[in-house]
Coordinates of C-alpha atoms and ligand atoms in Angstrom, one line a residue:
X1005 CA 97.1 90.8 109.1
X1006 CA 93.6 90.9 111.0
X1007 CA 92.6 87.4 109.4
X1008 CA 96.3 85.9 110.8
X1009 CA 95.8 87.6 114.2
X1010 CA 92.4 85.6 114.1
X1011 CA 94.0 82.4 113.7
X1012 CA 96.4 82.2 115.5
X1013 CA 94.3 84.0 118.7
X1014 CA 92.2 80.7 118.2
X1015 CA 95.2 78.5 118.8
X1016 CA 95.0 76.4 121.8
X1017 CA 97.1 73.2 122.0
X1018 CA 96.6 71.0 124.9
X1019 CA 99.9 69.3 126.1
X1020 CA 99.6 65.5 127.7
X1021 CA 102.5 64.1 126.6
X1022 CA 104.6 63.3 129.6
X1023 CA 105.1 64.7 133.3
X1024 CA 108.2 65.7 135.1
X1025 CA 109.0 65.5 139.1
X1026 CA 111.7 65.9 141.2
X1027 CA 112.0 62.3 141.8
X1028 CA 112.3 61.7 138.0
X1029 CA 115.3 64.4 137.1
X1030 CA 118.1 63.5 138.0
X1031 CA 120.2 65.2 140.9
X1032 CA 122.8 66.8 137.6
X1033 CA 121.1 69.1 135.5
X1034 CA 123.8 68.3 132.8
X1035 CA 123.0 64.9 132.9
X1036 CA 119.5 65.4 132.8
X1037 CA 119.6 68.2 129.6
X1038 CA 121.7 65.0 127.9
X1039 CA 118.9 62.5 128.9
X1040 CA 116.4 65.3 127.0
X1041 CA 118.8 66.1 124.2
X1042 CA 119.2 62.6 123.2
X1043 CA 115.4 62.2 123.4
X1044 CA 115.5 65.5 121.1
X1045 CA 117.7 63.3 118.7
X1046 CA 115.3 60.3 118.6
X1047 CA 112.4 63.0 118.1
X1048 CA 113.1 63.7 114.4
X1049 CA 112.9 67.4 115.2
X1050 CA 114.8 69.4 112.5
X1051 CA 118.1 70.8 114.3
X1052 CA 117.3 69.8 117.6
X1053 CA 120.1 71.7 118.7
X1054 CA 119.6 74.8 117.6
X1055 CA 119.1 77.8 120.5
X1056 CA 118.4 80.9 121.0
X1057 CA 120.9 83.0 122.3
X1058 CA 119.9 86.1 124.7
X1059 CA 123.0 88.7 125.2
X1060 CA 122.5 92.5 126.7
X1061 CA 124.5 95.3 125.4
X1062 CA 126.1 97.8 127.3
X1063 CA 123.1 100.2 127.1
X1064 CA 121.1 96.8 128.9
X1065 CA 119.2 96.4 126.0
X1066 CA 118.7 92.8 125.0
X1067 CA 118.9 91.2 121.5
X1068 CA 118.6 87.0 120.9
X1069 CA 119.5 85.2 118.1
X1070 CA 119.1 81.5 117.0
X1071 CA 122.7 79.5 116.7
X1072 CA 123.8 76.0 116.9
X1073 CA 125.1 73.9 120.3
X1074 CA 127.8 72.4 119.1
X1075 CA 129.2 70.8 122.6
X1076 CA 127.9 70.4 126.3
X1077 CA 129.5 69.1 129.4
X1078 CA 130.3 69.6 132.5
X1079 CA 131.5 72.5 132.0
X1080 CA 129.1 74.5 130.1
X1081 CA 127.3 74.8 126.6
X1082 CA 129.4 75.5 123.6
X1083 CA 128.3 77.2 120.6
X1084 CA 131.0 78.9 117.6
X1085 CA 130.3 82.6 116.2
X1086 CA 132.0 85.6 114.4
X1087 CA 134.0 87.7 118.3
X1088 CA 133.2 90.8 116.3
X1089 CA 129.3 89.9 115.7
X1090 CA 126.7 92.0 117.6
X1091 CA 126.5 89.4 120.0
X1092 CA 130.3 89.3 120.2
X1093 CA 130.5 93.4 121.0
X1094 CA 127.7 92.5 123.7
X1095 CA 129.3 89.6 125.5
X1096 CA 132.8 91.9 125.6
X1097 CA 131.1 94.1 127.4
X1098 CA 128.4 91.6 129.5
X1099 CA 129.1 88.5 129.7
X1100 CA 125.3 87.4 131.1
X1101 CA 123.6 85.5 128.4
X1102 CA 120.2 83.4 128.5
X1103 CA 120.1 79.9 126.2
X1104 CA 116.5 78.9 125.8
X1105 CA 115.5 75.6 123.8
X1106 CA 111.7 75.0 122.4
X1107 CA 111.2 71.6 121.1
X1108 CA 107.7 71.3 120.4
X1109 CA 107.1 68.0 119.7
X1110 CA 108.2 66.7 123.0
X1111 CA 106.1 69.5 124.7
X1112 CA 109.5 70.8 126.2
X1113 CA 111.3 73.6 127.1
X1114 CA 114.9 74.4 128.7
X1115 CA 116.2 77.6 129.9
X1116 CA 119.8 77.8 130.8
X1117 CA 121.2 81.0 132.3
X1118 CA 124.9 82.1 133.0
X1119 CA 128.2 83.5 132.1
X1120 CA 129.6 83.3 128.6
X1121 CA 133.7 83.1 128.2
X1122 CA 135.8 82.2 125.3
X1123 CA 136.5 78.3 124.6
X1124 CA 140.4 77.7 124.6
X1125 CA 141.9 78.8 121.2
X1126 CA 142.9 75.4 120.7
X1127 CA 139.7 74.0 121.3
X1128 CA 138.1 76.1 118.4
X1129 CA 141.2 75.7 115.9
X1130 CA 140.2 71.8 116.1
X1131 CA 136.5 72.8 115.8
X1132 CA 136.9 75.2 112.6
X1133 CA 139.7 72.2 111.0
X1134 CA 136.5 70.0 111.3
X1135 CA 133.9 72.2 109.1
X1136 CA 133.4 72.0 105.6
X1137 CA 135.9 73.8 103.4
X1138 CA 133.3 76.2 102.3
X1139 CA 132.0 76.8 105.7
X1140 CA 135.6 77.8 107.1
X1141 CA 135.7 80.4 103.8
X1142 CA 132.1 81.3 105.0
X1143 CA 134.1 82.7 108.3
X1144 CA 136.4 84.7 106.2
X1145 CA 133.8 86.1 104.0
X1146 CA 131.6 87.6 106.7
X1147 CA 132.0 90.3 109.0
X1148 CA 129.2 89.0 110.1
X1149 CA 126.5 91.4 111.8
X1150 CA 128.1 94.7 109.1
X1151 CA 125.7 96.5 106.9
X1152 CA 126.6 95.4 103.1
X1153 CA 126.0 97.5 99.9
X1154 CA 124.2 94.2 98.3
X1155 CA 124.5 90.4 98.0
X1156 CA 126.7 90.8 95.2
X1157 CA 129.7 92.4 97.7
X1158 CA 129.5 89.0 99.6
X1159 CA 129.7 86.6 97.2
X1160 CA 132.6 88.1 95.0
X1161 CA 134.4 88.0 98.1
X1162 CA 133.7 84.3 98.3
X1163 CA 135.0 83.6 94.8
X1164 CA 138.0 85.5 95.9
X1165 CA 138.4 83.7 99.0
X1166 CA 137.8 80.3 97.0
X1167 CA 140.9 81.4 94.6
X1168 CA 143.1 82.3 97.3
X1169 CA 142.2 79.0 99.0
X1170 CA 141.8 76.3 96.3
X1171 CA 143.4 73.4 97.7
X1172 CA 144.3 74.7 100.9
X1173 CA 143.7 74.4 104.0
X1174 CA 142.3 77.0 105.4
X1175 CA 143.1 78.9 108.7
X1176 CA 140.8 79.9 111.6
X1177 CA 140.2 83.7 111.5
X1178 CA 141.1 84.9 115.0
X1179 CA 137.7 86.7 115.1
X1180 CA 135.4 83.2 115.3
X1181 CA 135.5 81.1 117.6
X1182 CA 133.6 79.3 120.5
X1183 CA 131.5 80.9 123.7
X1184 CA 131.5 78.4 126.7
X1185 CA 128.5 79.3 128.6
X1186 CA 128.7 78.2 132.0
X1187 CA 125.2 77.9 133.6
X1188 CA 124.4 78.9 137.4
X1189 CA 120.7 77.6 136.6
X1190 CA 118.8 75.5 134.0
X1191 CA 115.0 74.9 134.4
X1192 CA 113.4 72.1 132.5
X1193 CA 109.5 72.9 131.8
X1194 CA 107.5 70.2 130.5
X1195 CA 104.0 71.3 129.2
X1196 CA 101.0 69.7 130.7
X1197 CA 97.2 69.8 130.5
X1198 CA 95.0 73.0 131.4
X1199 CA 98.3 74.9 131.4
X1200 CA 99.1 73.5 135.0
X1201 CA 103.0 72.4 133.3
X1202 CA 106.0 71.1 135.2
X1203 CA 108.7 73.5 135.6
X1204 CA 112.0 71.9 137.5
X1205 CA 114.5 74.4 137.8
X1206 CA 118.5 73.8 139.3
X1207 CA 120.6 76.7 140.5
X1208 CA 123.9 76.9 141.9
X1209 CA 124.8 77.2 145.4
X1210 CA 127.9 77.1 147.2
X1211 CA 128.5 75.1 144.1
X1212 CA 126.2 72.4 144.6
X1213 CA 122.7 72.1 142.3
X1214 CA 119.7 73.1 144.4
X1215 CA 116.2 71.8 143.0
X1216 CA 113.2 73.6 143.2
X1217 CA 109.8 73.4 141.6
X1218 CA 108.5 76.5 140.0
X1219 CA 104.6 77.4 139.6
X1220 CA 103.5 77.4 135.9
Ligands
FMN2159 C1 119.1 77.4 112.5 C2 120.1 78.5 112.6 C3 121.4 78.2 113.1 C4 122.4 79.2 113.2 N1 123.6 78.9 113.7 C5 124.5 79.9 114.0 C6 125.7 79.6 114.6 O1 126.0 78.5 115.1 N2 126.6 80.6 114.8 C7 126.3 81.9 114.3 O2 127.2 82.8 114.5 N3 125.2 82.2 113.8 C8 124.2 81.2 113.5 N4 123.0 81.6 113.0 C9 122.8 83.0 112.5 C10 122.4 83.8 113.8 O3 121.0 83.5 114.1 C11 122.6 85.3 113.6 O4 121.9 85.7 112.4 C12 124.0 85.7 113.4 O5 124.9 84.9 114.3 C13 124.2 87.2 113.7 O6 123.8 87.5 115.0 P1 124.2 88.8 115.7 O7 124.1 89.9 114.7 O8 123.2 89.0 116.8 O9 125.6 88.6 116.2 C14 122.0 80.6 112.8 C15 120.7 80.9 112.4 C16 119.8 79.9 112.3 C17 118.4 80.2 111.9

């Protein structure tokens, strides 16, 4: 543990790989994270769209978890999850939640903040139709975030699943579904030498997009 604590204390990257101003970004944050997400795409960065979530419970104490982005507009951020997962019990009750991206290779960062709210039923019936068949008997199988006696409960309840199934299609369980979050700030950081980075943040007001520039 020392030896690891070692290394990594002796870890200094230097990042030089681009700049960011406020005459660069442009005036829509949402057409800006686009502009960086498709960059992400060209990157060759394993699941550039994965993200960690950050939700609060009703106690105020935080939890984050990593999950896929699986839409953006203007509207908000779009990701799909179990509604009685930990997170789900924590968004019933706060729906405040924190989306932060970290894609190294392009020396970039991107913090969103806002409200989360359930995507239209519809929306995630067509999503679910769209996964794999063993994916959408994934979201039967797993009351996801419950304790299990062992590995073995799980998967006999996919084999069960896959009988009751075979050869049909299968239904979205009411419990999963999409979370729209709708952001009221997102802050691009892009890292620079000597630590002295670029951090470009937008926040609602009066429903417009103001821009500031935040110190490193
Ligand atoms: C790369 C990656 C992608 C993931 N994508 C999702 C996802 O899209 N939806 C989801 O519910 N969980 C996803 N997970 C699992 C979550 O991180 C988490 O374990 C699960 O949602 C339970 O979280 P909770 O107990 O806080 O509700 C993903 C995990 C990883 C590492």
């Amino acid at each position: 543990m020392e030896s690891t604590s070692k290394e990594i204390n002796k870890l200094r990257l230097e990042y030089s790989k681009e700049i960011l101003d406020e005459k660069m970004v442009n005036s829509n944050p949402i057409v800006q994270f686009d502009l960086w997400m498709k960059e992400a795409l060209n990157a060759d960065i394993p699941e550039p769209h994965a993200m960690n979530v950050s939700t609060v419970s009703k106690e105020g104490k935080p939890s984050s978890r990593i999950v896929l982005l699986r839409n953006f507009s203007e509207n908000g951020f779009v990701f799909y999850t179990n509604y009685n997962s930990k997170k789900g019990n924590d968004i019933s009750e706060n729906n405040c939640a924190a989306i932060n991206f970290f894609w190294p290779q392009l020396e970039r960062q991107i913090r969103i903040e806002g409200k989360l709210q359930k995507v239209d039923s519809k929306i995630s019936d067509e999503y679910f139709a769209s996964r794999p068949h063993d994916s959408q008997l994934g979201a039967w199988a797993s009351n996801q975030s419950e304790v299990l006696k062992n590995r073995q409960e799980l998967e006999e309840k996919f084999v069960a699943l896959e009988e009751k199934f075979a050869g049909k299609n299968v239904p979205r369980p009411e419990h999963w579904g999409g979370y729209c979050l709708v952001p009221d700030s997102i802050e691009f950081w892009q890292g620079r030498p000597s630590r002295i980075h670029d951090r470009i943040k937008f926040t609602t007001v009066n429903n417009e997009w103001k821009i500031e520039r935040l110190s490193p």
